[in-house]
Tab-separated table of C-alpha atoms in Angstrom:
chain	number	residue	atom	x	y	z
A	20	UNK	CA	-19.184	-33.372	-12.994
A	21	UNK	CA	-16.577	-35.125	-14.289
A	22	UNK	CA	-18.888	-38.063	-15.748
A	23	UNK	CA	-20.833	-35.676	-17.001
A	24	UNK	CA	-18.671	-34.038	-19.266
A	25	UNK	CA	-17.540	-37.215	-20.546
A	26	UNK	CA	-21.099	-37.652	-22.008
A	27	UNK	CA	-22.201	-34.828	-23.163
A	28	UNK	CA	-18.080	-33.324	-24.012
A	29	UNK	CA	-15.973	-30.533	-22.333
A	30	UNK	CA	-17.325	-26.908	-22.626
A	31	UNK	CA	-14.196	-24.817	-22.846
A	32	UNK	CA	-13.564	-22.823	-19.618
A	33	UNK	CA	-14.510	-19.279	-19.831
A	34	UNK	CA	-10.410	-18.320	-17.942
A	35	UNK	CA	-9.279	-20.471	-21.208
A	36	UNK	CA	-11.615	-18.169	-23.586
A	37	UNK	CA	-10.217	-14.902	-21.537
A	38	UNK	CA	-6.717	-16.032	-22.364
A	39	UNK	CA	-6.980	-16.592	-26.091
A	40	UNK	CA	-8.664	-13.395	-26.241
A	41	UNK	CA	-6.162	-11.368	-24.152
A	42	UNK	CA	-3.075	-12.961	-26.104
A	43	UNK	CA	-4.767	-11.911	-29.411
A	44	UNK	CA	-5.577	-8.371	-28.294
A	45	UNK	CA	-2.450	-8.087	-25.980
A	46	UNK	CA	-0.043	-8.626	-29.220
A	47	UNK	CA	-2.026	-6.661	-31.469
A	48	UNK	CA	-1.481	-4.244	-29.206
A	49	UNK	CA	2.073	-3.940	-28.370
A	50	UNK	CA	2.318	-3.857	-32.612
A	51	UNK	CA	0.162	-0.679	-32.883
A	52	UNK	CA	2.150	1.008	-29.973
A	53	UNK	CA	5.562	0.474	-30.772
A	54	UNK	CA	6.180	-1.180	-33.996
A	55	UNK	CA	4.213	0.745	-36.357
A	56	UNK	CA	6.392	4.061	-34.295
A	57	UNK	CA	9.678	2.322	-35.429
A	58	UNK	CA	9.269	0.718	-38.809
A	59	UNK	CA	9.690	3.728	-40.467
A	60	UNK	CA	12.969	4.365	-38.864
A	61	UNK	CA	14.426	1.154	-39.288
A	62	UNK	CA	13.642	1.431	-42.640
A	63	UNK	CA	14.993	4.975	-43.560
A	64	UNK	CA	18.374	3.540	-41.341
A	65	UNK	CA	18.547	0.552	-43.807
A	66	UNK	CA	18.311	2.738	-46.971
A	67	UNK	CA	21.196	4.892	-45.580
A	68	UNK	CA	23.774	1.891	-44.590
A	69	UNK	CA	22.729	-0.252	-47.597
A	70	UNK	CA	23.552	2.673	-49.568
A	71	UNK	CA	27.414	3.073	-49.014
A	72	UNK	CA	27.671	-0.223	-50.671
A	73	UNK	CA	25.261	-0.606	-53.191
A	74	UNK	CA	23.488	1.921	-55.041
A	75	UNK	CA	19.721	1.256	-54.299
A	76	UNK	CA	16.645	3.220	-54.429
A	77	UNK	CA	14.461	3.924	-51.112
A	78	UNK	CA	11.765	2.120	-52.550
A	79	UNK	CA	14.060	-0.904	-52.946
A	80	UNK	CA	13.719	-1.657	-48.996
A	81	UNK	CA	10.960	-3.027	-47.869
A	82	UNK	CA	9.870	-3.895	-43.938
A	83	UNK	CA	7.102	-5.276	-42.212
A	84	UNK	CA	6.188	-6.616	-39.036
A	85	UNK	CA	4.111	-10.140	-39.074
A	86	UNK	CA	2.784	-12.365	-36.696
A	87	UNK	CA	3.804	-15.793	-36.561
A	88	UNK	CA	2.408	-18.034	-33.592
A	89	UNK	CA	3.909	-16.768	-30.550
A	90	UNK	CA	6.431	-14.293	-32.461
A	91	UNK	CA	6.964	-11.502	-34.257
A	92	UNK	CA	8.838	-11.602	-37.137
A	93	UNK	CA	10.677	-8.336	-38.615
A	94	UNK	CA	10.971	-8.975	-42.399
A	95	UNK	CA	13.141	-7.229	-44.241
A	96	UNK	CA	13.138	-7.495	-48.449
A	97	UNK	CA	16.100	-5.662	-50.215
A	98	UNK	CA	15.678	-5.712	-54.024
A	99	UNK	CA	19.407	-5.296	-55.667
A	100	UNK	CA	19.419	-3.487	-58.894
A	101	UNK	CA	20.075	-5.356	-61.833
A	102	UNK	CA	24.180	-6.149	-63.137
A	103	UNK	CA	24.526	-5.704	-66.790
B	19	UNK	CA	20.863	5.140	-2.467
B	20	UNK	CA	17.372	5.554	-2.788
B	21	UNK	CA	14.904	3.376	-4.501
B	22	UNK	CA	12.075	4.503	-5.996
B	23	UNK	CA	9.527	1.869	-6.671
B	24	UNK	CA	5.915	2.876	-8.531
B	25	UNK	CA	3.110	1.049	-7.600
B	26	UNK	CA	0.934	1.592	-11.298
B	27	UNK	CA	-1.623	-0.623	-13.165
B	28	UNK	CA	-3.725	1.538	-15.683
B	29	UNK	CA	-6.916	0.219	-14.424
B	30	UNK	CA	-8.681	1.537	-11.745
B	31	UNK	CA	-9.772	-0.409	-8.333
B	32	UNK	CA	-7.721	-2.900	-8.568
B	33	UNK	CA	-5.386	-3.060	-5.161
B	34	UNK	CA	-2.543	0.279	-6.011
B	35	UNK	CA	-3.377	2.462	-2.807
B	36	UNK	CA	-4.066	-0.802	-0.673
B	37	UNK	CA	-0.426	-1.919	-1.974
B	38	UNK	CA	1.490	0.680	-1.516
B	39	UNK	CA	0.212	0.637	1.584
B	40	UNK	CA	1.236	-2.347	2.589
B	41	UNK	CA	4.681	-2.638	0.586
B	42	UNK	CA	5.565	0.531	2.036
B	43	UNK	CA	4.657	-0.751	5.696
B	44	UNK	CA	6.472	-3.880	5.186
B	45	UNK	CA	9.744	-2.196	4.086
B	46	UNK	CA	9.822	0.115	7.081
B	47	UNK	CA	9.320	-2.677	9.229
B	48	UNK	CA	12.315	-4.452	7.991
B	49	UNK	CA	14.070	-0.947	9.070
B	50	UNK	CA	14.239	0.871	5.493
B	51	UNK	CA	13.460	4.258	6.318
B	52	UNK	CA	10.566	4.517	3.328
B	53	UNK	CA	7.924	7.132	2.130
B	54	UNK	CA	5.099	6.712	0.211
B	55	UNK	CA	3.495	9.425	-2.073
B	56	UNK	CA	-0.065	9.869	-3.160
B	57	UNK	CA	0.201	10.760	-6.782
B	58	UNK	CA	-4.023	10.926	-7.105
B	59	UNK	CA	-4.726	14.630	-7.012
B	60	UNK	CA	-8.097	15.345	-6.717
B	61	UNK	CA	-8.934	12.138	-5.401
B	62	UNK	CA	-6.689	11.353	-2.566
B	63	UNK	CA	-7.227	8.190	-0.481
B	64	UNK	CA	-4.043	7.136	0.678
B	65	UNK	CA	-4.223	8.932	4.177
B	66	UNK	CA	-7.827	7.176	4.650
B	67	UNK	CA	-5.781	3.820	3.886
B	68	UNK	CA	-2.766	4.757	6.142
B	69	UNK	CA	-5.190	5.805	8.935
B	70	UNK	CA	-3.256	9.601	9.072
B	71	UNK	CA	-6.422	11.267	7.089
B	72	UNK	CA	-7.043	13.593	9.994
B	73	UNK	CA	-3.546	14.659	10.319
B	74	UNK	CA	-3.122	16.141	6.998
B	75	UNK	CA	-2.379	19.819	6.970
B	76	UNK	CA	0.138	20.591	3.914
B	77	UNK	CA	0.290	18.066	0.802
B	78	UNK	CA	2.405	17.067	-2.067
B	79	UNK	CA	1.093	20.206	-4.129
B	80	UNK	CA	2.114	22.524	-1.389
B	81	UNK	CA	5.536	21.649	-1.197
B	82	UNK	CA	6.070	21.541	-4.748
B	83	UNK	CA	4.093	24.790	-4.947
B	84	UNK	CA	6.456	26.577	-2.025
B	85	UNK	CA	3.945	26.651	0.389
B	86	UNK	CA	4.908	24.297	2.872
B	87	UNK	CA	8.626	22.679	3.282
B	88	UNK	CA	8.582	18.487	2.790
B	89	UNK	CA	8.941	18.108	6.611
B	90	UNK	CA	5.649	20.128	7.807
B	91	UNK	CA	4.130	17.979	5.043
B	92	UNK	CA	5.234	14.364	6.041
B	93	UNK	CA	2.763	12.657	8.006
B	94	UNK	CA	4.695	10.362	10.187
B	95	UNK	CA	3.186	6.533	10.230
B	96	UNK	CA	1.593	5.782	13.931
B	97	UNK	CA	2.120	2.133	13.078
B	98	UNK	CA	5.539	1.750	11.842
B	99	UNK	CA	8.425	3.200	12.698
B	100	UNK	CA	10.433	4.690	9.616
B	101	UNK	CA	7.423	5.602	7.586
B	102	UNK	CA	6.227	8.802	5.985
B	103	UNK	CA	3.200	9.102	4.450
B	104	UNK	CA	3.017	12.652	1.784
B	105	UNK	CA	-0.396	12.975	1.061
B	106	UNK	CA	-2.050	14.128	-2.142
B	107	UNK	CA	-3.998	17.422	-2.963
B	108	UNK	CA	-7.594	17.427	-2.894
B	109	UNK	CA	-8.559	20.577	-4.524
B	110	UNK	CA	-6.006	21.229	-6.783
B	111	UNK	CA	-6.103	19.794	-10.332
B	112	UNK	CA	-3.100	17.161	-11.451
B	113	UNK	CA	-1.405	19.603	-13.871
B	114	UNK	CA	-0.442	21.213	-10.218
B	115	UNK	CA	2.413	18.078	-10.779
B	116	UNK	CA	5.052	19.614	-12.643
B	117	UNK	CA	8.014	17.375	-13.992
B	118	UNK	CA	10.670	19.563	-12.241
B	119	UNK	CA	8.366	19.458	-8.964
B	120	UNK	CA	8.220	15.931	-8.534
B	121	UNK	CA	11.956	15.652	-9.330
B	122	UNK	CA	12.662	18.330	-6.608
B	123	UNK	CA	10.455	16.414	-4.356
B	124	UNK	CA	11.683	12.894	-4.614
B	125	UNK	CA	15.427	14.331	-4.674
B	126	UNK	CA	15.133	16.260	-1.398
B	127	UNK	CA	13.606	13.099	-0.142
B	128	UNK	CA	16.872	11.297	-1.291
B	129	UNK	CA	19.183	13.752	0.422
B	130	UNK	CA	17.221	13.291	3.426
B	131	UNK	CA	18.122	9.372	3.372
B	132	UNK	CA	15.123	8.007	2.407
B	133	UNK	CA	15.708	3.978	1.554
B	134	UNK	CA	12.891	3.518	-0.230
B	135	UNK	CA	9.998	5.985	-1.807
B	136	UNK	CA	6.768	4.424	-2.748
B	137	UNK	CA	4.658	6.178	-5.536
B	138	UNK	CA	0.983	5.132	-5.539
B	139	UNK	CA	-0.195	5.955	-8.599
B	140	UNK	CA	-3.646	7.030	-9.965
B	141	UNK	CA	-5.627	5.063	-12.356
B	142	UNK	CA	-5.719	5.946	-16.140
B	143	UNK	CA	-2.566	6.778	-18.319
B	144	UNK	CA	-2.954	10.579	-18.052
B	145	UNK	CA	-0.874	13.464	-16.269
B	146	UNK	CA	-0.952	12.247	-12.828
B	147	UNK	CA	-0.603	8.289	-13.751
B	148	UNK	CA	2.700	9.518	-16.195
B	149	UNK	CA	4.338	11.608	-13.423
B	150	UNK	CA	4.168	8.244	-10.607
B	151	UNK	CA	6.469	6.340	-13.444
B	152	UNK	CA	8.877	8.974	-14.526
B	153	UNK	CA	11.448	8.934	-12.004
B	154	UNK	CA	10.488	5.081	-11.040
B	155	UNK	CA	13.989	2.419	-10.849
B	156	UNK	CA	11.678	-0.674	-10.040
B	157	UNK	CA	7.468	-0.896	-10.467
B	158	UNK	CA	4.828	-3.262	-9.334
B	159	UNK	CA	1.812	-4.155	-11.686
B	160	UNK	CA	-1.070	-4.671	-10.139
B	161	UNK	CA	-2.957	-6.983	-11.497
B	162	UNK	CA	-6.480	-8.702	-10.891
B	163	UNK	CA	-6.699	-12.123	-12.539
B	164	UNK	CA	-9.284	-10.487	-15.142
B	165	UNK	CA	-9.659	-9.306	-18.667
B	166	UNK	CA	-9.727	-5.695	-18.281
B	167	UNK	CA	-7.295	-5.538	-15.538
B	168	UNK	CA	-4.804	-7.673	-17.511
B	169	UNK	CA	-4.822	-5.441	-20.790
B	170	UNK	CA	-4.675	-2.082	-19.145
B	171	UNK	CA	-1.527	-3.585	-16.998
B	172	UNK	CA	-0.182	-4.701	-20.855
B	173	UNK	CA	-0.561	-0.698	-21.431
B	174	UNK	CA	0.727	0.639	-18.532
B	175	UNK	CA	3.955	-1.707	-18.951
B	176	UNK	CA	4.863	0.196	-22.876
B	177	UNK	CA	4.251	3.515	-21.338
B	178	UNK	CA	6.923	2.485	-18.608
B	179	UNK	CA	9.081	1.104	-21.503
B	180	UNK	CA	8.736	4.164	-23.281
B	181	UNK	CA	8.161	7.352	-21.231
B	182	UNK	CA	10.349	6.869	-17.660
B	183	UNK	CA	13.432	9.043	-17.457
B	184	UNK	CA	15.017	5.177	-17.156
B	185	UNK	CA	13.836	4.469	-20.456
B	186	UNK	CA	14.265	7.703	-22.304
B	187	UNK	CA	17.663	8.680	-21.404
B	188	UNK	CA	18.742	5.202	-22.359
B	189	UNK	CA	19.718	3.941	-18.653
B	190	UNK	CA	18.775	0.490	-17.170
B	191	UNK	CA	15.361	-0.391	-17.699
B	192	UNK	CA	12.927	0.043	-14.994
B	193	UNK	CA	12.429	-3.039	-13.014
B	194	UNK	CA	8.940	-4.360	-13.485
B	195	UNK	CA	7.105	-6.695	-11.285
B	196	UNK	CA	3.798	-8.834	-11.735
B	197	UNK	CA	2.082	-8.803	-8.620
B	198	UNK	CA	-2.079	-10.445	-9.141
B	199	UNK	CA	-4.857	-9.081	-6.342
B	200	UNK	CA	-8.077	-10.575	-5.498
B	201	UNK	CA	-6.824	-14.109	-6.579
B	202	UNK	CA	-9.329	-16.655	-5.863
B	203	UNK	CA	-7.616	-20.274	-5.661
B	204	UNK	CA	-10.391	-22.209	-5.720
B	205	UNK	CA	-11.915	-20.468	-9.471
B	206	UNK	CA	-8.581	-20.400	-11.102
B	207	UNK	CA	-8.636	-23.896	-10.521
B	208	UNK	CA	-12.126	-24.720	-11.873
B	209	UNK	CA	-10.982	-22.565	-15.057
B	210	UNK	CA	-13.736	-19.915	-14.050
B	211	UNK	CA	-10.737	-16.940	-13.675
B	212	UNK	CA	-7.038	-16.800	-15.159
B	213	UNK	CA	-4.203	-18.570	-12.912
B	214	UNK	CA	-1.574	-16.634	-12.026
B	215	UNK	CA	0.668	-18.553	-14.654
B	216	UNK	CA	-1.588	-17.589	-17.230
B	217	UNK	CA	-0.854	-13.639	-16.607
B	218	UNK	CA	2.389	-13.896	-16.498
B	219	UNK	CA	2.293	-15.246	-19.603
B	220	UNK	CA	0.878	-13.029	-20.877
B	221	UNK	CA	2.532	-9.835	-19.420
B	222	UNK	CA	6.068	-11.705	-19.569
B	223	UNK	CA	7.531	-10.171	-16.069
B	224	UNK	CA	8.518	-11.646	-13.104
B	225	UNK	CA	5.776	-12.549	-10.548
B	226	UNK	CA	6.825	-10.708	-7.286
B	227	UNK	CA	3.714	-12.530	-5.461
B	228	UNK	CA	-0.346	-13.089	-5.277
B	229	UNK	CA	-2.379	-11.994	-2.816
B	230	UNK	CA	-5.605	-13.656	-2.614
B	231	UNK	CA	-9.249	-12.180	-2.188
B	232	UNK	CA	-10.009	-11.786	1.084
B	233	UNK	CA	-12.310	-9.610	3.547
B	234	UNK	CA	-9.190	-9.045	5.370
B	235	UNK	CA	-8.524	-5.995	2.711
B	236	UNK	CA	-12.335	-4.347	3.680
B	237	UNK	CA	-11.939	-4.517	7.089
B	238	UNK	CA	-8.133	-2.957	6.976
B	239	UNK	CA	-9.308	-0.491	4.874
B	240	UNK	CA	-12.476	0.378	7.186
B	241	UNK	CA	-9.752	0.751	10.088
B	242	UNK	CA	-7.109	3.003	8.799
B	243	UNK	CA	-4.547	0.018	9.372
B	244	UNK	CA	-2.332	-1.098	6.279
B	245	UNK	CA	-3.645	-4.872	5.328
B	246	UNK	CA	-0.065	-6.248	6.203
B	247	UNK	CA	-0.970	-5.357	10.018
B	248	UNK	CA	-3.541	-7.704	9.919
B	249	UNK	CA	-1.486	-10.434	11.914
B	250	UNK	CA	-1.901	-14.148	10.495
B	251	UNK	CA	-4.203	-13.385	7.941
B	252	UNK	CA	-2.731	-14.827	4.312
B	253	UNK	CA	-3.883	-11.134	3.371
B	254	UNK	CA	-0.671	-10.077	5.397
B	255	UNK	CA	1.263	-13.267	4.741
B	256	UNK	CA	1.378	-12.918	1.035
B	257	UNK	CA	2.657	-9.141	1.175
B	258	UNK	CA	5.632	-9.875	3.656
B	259	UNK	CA	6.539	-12.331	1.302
B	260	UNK	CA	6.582	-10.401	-1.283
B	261	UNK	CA	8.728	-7.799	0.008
B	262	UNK	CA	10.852	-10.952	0.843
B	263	UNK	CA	11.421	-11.073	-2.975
B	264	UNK	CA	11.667	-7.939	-3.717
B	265	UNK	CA	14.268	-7.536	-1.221
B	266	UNK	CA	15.630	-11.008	-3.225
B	267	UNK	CA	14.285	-13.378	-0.740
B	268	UNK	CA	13.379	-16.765	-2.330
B	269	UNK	CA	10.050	-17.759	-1.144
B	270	UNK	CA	7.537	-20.312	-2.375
B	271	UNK	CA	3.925	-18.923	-3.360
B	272	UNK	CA	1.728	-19.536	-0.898
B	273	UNK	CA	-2.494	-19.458	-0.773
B	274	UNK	CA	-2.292	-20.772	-4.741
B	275	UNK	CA	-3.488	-23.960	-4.415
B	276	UNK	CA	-6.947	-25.192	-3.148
B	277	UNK	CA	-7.703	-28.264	-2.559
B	278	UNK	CA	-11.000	-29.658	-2.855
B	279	UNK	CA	-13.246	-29.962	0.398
B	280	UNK	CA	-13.105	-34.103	1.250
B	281	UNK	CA	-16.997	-35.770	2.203
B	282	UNK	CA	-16.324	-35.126	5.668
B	283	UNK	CA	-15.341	-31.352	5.471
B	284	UNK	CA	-18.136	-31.136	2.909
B	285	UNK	CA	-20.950	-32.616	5.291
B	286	UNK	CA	-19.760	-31.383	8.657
B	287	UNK	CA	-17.715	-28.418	8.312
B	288	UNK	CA	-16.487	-25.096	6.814
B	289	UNK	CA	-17.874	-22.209	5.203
């Protein structure tokens, strides 16, 4: 077998294939169940602390969830109003 | 102090009843006095697995219903001492489980000085599947080394994260455990099904043990005799050792690895 694949090159092994699929689905997943049910939370919780400091409209905050490799990555954009 | 382990994986068929079975077996064989509960209303099979199915008079819905006390419906094991088997209902529907019933059930079990309770729970993510997690401390996810399977256990893992009195009051979290049925050494390794290191990885919890496919599990089941009876079988093997971890044993896996027939073995012998 082995001789053979050298010739004619390695077909991917269908456990590999499940895998890839399953991590895809699997974290796409676990996003729709419990990070879309929090954002908005985290958000309005931001607003409220960022406000006894700085005076900021709701709008100003911004969060999302993204995917990067292996992680997930919370970002978080505050826009400051402007000093004159 | 009572333990309360739920044996749960969202898809159906894939090893709960024959697990719980078997965990709860091996645990009263070490001398924990243990029960194990058919949560599957409607479609009861535990007592055909335990070998007690002729024995059942009163079930789980009867004593949470009033009509029977918990000790006329306790089958007691004929194979291990310290075991109680509480079968399911078969005619009643699953709403029949009420929150506060199971509570009341599983504390009067606790008072009576039950070690460890074993919940076998029914397939799905529905009523009956939601009520066998609740009041869980630890769980076992069953898991067969296959797309589906793998997935539905991903599923069954959030709803443990999210809806288990453990989780929404804030406590500890429910102790989860990988454990990955109908493992077939030989196609894991020729990357025809998904190693046990690859579901792991993917489920991220601690592997409590594999048990590998076997015919062992058939002919248990056509007996009425828990597969971890079946003496020197690596059916049986693989569960003791895995209540040797849960019990925080270490143990090295065992019936992982296969190792290619040589020319001899190929030509002369073997199946």
């Amino acid at each position: 077998m082995s001789w053979l694949s050298l010739i004619f090159g390695e077909k991917k092994s269908t456990a590999s294939v499940a895998k890839e699929r399953l991590q895809l689905i699997i974290a796409h997943e676990r996003v729709g169940i419990s990070g879309r049910a929090f954002l908005p939370d985290l958000q309005k919780d931001l607003v409220e602390v960022i406000s006894k400091y700085v005076k900021i409209n709701p709008d100003d905050i911004k969060v999302g969830l993204e995917k990067q490799g292996n992680y997930e990555v919370i970002e978080v954009n505050i826009v400051l109003p402007e000093i004159r | 102090m009572t333990t309360i382990i739920t044996v749960t994986s969202g898809k159906g068929g894939v090893g709960k009843t024959t697990t719980s079975a078997s965990i709860a077996s091996g645990l009263a064989m070490r001398g924990f006095k243990t029960a194990v509960i058919d949560f599957d209303v409607g479609l009861r099979n535990l007592d055909l697995i335990m070998g007690c199915e002729r024995r059942v008079v009163y079930d789980f819905v009867n004593v949470i219903q009033g009509d029977a006390n918990l000790n006329q419906a306790l089958i007691k094991d004929k194979h291990s001492e310290n075991l109680y088997v509480l079968p399911a209902s078969q005619t009643r529907d699953k709403d029949a489980l009420t929150e506060e019933g199971v509570e009341k059930v599983l504390k009067d079990l606790e008072h009576q000085g039950f070690d460890y309770i074993v919940c076998d729970s029914p397939a799905g993510i529905e009523h009956g599947a939601v009520m066998a997690l609740t009041f869980a401390d630890e769980a076992i996810i069953v898991t067969n080394p296959e797309v589906s399977s793998v997935r539905d256990s991903d599923r069954i893992l959030g709803i443990i994260q999210s809806k288990s009195r453990r989780a929404v009051e804030g406590r500890e979290a429910v102790k989860e455990h990988l454990l990955v049925t109908r493992y077939s050494p030989k196609r894991a390794t020729e990357g025809e099904m998904l190693t046990y290191t690859d579901i792991q990885e993917l489920l991220r919890i601690p592997l409590l043990g594999v048990i590998p496919e076997s015919e062992t599990v058939l002919q248990a089941s056509n007996q009425g005799i828990p597969a971890i009876h079946q003496k020197d079988t690596p059916v049986a093997n693989a569960y003791q050792d895995a209540i040797a971890r849960f019990l925080g044993e270490e143990h090295p896996l065992r019936f992982v690895e296969y190792e290619k027939p040589g020319l001899i073995k190929r030509l002369f012998g073997g199946k």
